[in-house]
Tab-separated table of C-alpha atoms in Angstrom:
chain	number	residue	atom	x	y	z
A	1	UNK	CA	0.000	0.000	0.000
A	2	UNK	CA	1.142	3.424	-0.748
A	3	UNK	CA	1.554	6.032	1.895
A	4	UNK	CA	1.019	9.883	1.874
A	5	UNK	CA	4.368	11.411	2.598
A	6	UNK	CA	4.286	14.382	4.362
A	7	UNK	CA	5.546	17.786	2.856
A	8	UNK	CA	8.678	18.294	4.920
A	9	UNK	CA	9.673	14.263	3.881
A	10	UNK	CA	8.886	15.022	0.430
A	11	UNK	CA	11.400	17.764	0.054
A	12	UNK	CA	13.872	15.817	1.748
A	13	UNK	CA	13.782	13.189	-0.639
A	14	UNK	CA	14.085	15.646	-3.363
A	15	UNK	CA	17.623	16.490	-1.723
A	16	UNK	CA	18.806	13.235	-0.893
A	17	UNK	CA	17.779	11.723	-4.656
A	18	UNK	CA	20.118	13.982	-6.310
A	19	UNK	CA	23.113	13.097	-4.283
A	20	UNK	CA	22.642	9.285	-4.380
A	21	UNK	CA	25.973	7.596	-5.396
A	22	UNK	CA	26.239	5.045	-8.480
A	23	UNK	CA	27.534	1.810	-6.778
A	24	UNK	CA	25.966	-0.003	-3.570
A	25	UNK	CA	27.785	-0.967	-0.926
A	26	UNK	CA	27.241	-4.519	0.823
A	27	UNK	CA	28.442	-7.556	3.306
A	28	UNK	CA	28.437	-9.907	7.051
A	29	UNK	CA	28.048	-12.988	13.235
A	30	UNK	CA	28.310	-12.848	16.714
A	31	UNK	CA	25.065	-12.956	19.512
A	32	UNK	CA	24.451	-12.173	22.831
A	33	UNK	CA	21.155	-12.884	24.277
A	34	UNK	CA	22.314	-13.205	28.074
A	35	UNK	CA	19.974	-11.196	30.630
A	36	UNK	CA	23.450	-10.259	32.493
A	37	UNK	CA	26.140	-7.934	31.309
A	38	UNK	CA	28.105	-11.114	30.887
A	39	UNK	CA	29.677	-11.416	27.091
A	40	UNK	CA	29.381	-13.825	24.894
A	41	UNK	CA	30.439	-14.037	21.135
A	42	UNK	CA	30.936	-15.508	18.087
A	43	UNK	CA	33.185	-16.518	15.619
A	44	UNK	CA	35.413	-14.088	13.347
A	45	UNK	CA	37.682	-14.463	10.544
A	46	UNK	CA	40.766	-12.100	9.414
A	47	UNK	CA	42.358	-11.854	6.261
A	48	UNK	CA	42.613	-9.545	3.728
A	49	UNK	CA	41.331	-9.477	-0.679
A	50	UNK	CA	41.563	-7.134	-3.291
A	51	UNK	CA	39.504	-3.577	-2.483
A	52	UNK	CA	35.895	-3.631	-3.588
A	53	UNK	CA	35.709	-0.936	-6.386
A	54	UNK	CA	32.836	0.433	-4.568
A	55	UNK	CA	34.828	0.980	-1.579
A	56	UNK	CA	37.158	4.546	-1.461
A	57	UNK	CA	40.154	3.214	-0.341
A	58	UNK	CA	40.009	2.956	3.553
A	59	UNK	CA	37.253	4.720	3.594
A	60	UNK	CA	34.245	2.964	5.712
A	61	UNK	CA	30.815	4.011	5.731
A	62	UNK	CA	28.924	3.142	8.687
A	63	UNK	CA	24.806	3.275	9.208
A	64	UNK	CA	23.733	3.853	12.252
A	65	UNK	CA	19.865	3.711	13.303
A	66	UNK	CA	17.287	3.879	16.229
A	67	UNK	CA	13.923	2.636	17.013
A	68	UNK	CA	11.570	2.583	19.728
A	69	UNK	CA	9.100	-0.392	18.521
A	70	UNK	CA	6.859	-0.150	21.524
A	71	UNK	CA	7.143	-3.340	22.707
A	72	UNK	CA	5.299	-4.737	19.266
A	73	UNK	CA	6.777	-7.983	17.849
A	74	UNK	CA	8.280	-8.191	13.806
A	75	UNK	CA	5.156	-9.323	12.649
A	76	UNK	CA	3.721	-8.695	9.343
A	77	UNK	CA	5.126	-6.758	6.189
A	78	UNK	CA	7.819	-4.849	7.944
A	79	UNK	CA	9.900	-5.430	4.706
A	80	UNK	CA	9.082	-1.987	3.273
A	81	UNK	CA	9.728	-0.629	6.356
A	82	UNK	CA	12.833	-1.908	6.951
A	83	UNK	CA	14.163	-0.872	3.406
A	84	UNK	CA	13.192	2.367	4.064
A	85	UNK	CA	15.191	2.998	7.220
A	86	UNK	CA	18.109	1.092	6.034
A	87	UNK	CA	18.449	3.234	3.296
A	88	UNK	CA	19.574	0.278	1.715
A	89	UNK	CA	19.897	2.489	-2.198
A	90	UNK	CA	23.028	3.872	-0.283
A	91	UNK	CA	24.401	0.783	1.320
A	92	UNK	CA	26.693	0.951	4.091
A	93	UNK	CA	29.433	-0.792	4.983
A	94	UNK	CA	28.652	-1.762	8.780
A	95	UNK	CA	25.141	-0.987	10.111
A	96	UNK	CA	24.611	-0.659	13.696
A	97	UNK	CA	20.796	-0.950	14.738
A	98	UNK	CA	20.053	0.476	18.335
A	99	UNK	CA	16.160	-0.428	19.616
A	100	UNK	CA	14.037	0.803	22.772
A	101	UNK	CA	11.219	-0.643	24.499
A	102	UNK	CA	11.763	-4.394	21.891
A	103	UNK	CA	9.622	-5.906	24.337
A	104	UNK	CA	6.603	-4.639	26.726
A	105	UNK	CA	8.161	-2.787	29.763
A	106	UNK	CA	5.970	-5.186	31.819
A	107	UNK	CA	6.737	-6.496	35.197
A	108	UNK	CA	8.202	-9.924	34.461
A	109	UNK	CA	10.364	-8.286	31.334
A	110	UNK	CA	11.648	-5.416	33.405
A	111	UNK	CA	12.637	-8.690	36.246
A	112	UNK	CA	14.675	-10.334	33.480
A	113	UNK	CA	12.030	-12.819	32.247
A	114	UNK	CA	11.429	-11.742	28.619
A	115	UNK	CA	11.233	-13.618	25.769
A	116	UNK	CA	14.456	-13.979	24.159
A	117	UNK	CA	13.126	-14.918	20.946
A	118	UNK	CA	12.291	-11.132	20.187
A	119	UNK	CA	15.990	-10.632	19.538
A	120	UNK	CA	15.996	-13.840	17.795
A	121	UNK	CA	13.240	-12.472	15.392
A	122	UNK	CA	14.324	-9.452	14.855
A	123	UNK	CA	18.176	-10.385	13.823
A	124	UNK	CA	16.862	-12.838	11.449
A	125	UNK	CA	14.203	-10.039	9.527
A	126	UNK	CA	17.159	-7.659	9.482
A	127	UNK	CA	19.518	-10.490	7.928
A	128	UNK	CA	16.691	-11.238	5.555
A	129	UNK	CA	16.799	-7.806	4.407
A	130	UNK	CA	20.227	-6.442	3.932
A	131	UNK	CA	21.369	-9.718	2.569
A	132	UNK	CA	18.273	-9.522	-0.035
A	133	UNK	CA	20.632	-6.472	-1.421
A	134	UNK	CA	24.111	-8.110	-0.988
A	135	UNK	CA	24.133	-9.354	-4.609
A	136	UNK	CA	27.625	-11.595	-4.706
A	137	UNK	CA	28.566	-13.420	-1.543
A	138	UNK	CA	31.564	-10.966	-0.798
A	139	UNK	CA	28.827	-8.641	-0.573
A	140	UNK	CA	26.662	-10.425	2.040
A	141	UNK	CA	26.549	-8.978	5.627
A	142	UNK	CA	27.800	-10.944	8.695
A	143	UNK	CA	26.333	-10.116	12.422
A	144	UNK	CA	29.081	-9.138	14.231
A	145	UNK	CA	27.391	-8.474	17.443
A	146	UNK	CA	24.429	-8.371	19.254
A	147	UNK	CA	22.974	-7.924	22.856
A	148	UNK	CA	19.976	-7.325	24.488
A	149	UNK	CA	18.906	-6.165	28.078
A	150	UNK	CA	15.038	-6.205	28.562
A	151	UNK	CA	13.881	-3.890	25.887
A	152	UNK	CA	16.778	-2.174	24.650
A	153	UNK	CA	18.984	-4.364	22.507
A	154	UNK	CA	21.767	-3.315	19.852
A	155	UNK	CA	23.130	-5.292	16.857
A	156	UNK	CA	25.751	-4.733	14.608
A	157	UNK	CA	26.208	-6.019	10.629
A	158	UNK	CA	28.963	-5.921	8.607
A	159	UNK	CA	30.335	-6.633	4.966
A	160	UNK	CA	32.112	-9.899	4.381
A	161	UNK	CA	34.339	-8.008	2.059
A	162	UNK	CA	35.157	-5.366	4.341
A	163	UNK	CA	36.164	-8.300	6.963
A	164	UNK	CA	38.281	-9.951	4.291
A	165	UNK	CA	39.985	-6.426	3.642
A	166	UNK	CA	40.544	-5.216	6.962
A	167	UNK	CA	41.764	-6.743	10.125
A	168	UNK	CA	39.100	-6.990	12.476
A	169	UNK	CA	38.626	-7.371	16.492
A	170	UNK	CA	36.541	-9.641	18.073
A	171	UNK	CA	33.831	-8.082	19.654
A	172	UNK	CA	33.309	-6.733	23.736
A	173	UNK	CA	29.947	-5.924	24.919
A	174	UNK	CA	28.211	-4.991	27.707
A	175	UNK	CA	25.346	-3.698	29.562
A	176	UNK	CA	24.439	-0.823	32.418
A	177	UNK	CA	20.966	-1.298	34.060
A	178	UNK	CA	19.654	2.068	36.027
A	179	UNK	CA	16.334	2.167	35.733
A	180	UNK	CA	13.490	1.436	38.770
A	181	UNK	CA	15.799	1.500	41.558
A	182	UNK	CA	18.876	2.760	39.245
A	183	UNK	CA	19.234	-0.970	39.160
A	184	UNK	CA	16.602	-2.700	36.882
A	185	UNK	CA	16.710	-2.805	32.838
A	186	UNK	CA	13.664	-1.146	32.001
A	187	UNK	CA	15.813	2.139	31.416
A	188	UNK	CA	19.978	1.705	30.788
A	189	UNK	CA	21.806	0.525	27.954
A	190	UNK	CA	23.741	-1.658	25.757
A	191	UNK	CA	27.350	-1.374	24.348
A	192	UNK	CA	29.545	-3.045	22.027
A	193	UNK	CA	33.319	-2.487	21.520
A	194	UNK	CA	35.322	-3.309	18.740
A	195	UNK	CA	38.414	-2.137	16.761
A	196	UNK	CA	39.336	-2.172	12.743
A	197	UNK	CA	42.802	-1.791	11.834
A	198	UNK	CA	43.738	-0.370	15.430
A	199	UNK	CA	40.838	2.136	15.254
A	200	UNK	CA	38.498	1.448	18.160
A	201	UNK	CA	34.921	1.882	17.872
A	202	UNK	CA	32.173	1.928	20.267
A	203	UNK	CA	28.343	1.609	19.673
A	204	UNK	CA	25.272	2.631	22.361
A	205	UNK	CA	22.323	1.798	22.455
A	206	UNK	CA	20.227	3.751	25.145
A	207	UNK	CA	17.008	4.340	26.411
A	208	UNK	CA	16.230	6.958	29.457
A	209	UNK	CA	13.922	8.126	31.809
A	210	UNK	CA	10.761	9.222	30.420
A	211	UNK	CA	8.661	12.427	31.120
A	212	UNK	CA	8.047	15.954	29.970
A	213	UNK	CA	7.942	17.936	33.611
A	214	UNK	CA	10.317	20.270	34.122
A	215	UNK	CA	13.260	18.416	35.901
A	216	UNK	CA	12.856	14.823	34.141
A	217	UNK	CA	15.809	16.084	32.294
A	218	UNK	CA	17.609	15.499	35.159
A	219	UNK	CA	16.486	11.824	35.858
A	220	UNK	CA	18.063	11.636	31.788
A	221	UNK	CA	21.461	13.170	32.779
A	222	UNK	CA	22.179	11.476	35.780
A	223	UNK	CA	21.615	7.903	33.867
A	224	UNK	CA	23.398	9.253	31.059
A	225	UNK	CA	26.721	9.723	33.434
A	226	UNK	CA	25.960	6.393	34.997
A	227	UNK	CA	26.015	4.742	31.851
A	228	UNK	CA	29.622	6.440	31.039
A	229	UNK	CA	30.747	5.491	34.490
A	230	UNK	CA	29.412	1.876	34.839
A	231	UNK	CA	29.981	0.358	31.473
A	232	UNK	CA	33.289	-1.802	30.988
A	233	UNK	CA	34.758	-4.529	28.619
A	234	UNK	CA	36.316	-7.349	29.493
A	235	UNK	CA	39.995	-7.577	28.233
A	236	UNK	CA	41.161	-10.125	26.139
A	237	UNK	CA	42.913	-13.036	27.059
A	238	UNK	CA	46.783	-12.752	26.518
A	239	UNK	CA	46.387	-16.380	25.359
A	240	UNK	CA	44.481	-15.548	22.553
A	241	UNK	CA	46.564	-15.297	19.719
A	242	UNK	CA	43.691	-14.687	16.946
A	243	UNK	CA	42.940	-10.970	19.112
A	244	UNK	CA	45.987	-8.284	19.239
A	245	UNK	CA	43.995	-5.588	18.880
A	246	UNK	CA	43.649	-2.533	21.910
A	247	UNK	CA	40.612	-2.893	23.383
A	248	UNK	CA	39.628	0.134	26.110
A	249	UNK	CA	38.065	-0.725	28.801
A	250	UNK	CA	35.264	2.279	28.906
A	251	UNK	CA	33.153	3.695	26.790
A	252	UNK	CA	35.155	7.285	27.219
A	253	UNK	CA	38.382	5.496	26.527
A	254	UNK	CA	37.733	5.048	23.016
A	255	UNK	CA	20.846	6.791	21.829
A	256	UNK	CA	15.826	6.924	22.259
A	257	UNK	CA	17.222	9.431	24.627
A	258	UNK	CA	13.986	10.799	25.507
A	259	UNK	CA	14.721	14.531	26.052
A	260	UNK	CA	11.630	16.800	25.244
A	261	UNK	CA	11.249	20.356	24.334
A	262	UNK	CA	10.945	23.419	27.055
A	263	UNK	CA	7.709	24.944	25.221
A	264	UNK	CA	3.934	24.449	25.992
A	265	UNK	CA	2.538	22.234	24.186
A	266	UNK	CA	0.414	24.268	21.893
A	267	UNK	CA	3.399	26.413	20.857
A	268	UNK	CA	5.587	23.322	19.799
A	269	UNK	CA	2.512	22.100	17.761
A	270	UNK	CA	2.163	25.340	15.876
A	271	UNK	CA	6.303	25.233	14.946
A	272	UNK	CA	5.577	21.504	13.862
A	273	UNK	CA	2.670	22.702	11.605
A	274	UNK	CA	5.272	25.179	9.744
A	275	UNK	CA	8.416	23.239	9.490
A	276	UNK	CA	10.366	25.534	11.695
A	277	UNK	CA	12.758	23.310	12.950
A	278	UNK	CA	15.322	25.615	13.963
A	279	UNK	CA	13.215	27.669	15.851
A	280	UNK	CA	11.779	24.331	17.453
A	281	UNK	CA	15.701	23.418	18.137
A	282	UNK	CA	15.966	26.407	20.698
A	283	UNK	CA	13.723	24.499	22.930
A	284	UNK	CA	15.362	21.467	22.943
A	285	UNK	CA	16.595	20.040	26.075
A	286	UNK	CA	19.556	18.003	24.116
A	287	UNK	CA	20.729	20.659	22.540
A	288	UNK	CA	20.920	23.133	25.849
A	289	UNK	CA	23.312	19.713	26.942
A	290	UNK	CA	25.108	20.097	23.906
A	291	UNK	CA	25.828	23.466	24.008
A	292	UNK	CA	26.112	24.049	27.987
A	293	UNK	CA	28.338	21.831	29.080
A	294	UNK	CA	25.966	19.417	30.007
A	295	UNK	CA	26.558	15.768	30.771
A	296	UNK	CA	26.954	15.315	26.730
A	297	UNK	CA	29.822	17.666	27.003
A	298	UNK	CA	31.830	17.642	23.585
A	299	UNK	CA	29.812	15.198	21.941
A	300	UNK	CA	28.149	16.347	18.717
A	301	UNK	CA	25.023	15.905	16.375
A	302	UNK	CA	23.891	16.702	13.010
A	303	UNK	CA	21.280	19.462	12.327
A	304	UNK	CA	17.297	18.411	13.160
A	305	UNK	CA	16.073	18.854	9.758
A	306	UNK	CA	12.555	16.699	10.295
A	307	UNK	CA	10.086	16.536	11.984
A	308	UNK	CA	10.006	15.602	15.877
A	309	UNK	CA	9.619	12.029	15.849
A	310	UNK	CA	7.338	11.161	19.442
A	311	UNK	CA	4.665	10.752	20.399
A	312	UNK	CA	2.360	9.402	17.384
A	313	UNK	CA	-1.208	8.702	18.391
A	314	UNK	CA	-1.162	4.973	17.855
A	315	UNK	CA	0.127	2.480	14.958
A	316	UNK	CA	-0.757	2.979	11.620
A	317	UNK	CA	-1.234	6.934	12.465
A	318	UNK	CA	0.691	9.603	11.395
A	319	UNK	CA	-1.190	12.060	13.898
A	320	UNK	CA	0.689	12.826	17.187
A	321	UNK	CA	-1.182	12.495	20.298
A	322	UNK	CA	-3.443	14.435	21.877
A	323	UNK	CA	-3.827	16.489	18.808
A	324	UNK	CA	-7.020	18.020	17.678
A	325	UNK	CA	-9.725	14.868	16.634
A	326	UNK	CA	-7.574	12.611	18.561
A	327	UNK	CA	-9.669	9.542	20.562
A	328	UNK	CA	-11.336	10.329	23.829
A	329	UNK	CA	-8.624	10.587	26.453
A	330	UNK	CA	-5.850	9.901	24.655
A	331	UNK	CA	-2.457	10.726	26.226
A	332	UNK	CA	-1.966	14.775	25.813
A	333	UNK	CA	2.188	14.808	24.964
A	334	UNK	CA	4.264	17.734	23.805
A	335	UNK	CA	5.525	16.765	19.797
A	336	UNK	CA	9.764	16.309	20.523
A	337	UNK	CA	12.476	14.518	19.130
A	338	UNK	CA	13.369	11.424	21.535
A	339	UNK	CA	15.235	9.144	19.457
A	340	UNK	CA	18.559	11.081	18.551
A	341	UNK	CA	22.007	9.809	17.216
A	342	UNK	CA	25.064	11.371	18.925
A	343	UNK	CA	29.079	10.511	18.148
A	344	UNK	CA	31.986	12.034	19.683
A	345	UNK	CA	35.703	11.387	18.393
A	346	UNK	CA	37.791	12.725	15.432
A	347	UNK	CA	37.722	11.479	12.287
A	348	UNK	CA	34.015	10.744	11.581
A	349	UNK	CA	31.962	12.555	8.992
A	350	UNK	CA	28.339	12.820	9.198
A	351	UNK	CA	27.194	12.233	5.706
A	352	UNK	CA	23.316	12.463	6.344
A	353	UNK	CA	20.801	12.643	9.103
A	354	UNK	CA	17.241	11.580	8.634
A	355	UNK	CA	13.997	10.605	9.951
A	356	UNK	CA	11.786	7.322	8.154
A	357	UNK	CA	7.847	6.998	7.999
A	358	UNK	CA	6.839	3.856	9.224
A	359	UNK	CA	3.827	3.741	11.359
A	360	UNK	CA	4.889	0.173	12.844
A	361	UNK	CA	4.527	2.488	16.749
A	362	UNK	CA	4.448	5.552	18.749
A	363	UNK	CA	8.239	6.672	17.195
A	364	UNK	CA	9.398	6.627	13.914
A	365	UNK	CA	12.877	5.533	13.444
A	366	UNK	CA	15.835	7.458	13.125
A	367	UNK	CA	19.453	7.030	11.259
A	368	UNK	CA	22.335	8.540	10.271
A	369	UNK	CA	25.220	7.839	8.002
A	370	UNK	CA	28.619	8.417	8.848
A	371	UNK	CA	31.921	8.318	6.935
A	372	UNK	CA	35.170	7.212	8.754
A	373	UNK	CA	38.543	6.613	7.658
A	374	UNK	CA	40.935	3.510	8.607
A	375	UNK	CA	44.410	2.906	7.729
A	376	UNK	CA	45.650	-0.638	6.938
A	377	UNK	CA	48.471	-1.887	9.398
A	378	UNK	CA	51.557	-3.185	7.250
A	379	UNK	CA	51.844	-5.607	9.925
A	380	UNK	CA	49.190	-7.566	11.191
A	381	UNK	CA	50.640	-9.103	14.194
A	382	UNK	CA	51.644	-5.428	15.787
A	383	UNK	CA	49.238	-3.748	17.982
A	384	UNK	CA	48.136	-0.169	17.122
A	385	UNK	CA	46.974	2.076	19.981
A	386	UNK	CA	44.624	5.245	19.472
A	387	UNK	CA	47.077	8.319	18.620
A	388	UNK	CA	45.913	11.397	20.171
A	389	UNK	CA	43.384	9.796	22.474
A	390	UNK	CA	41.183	12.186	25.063
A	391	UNK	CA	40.086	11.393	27.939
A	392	UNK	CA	36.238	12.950	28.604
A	393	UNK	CA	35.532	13.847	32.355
A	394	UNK	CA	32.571	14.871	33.074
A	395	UNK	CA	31.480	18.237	35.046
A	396	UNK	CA	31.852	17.698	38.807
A	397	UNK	CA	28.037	19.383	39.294
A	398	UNK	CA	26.470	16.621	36.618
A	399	UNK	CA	27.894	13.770	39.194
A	400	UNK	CA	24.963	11.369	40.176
A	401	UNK	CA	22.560	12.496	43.230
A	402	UNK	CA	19.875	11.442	44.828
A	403	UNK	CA	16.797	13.704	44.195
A	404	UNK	CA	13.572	14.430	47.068
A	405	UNK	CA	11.785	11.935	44.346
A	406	UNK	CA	14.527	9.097	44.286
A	407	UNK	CA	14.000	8.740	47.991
A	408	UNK	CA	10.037	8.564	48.121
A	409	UNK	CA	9.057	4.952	48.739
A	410	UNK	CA	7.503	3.090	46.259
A	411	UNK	CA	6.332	-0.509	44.833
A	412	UNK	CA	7.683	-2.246	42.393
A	413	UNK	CA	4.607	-2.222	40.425
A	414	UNK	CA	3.735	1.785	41.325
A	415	UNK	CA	7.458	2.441	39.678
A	416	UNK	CA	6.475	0.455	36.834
A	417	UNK	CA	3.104	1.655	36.417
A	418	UNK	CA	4.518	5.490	36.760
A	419	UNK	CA	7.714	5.104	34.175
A	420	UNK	CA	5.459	3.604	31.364
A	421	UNK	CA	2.589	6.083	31.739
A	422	UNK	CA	4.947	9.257	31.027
């Protein structure tokens, strides 16, 4: 079935059309469906073949995409969908797919008693897909990684050829729980760590506290800081002579974020109705992090150029809630952009930044497309170390705290019942 685009999308489109490239790029497995932050992984081959004459030499382009699903299972024609966000016309090299919320936030998930098929499902529809574009079998894409922790769950794909060129690390992950109780999985996130050619590279996938008072922001930066602080790779083994890359052991060493907008809600609706994004972007609560030293401090994102991407009345809508016509009391909730991508290090290129249209829940997913440069070692057997590594600290004020609201008792349940409702 066809869908309406919208007039902001349309023009977009228009943009991105004319500076499509000529050639596709294509490619290739490791899982993790522990409940733990305990790693596991799969097999990986090094080697190197002749360079793909789609590929700039040592030049890697990397997708990276979120998506809050709502809890809703791959069911259905999700092909399209998945095409769409992929951008799969413009093939990247390695595509690393970030969700929120991949299973109900119910009591017995949020416990650690989910169904770990989800993952399961959802790695084998995205396999499905890219591959369905790969073409030749150097093209295919291999799962390098993947992990999940509740709802939020993070996998990454890459191009056989681009293994077979390049040496490549085994890969770390890990996971940081701080949601009801700063402890449980309903809110925290998922990592992995890997390095090509001595270039280390580290992928998040987050979700946050929810809510549009003022203060929730707070709740947001004190995870985010707790995430930076609590998430760690295990080292390799000094016996293991297929693995001679550097690995760091932090996430600093080498994201549905759910920050709203500091306007009333009819205000924000009226910007939405004209496309003013940038004046829209002066309310945003990301962006005052950004730009105020904030607990995102020297990290960096692309411009907003679409439309804010929560809340959506229900599937299959493309109405945001509580907007005029809406069903009888549905959930009143300020129009922002809570699913963001964020990088911070030198040597990346954001080549594009971009919003997709399916309806499949409440969000609509986001991606970006990066460009990042690698240089082959002449020796394979030498470690490489990061050359002009920084080390972020953050601001001694953004340090974690208890707030009056942390220390109000509360159920399980009433916690539960509370996060999902905002």
């Amino acid at each position: 079935m066809a869908k309406m685009l919208p007039k902001w999308l349309k023009r977009e489109k228009k943009k991105k059309k004319k500076k499509r490239a000529d050639c596709n790029y294509s490619t290739n497995l490791v899982t993790d469906e522990s409940e733990d932050g305990e790693e596991e992984t799969g097999d990986h081959f090094f080697g190197s073949i002749d360079t793909d004459p789609c590929i700039p030499t040592n030049e890697l382009r990397v997708f990276i995409g979120t998506w809050n699903v709502g809890g809703k299972s791959p069911v259905g024609n999700l092909t399209v969908d998945l095409e769409e966000w992929l951008n799969l016309k413009e093939a990247a090299d390695i595509y690393v797919l970030g969700f929120q919320e991949m299973v109900p936030l119910k009591t017995l998930n949020v416990l650690g008693l989910a169904d770990k098929t989800e993952a399961t499902n959802w790695n084998l529809l995205i396999e499905k897909v890219l591959n369905a574009y790969g073409g030749r079998s150097s093209n295919k894409y291999k799962m390098m990684a993947s992990k999940r922790m509740v709802g939020v769950f993070i996998c990454v794909w890459m191009k056989k050829g681009v293994l077979r060129k390049y040496s490549v690390s085994k890969a770390r992950v890990s996971s940081v729980a701080c949601g009801i109780m700063g402890c449980l999985g309903n809110k925290g996130a998922v990592t992995v760590s890997m390095s090509i050619e001595g270039v280390s590279f580290c992928f998040i996938a987050a979700h946050l506290a929810s809510g549009e008072k003022k203060g929730d922001e707070g709740r947001r930066n004190r995870q985010v800081l707790e995430i930076f602080r609590r998430t760690s790779f295990l080292l390799p083994s000094k016996d293991d002579p297929n693995d001679d890359h550097y690995h760091p052991p932090t996430i600093l060493g080498h994201e549905d974020l759910n920050y709203r907008l500091y306007l009333e809600d009819h205000l924000a609706r009226d910007l939405v109705s004209k496309y003013d994004w940038e004046a829209l972007q002066a309310y945003d609560q990301l962006r005052c992090e950004l730009e105020e030293g904030g607990a995102f401090e020297g990290w960096r994102e692309g411009n907003l150029e679409f439309a804010p991407t929560y809340k959506y009345s229900e599937s299959n809508c493309d109405r945001y809630s509580g907007s005029f016509g809406g069903r009888s009391g549905e959930k009143q909730r300020t129009p922002a952009w809570c699913d963001r991508i964020l990088w911070w290090g030198e040597g990346v290129k954001q080549l594009s930044y971009f919003r997709s249209e399916s309806m499949f829940s409440d969000h609509r997913p986001v991606s970006a497309l990066f460009s990042m440069q690698v240089e082959v070692r002449k020796e394979t057997n030498q470690k490489v170390f990061p050359v002009n590594a920084t080390e972020f600290r953050p601001p001694e004020n953004l340090l974690p705290r208890n707030s009056e609201e942390d220390n109000k008792p509360a159920t399980l349940l009433s916690m539960l019942e509370r996060d999902i409702d905002e």
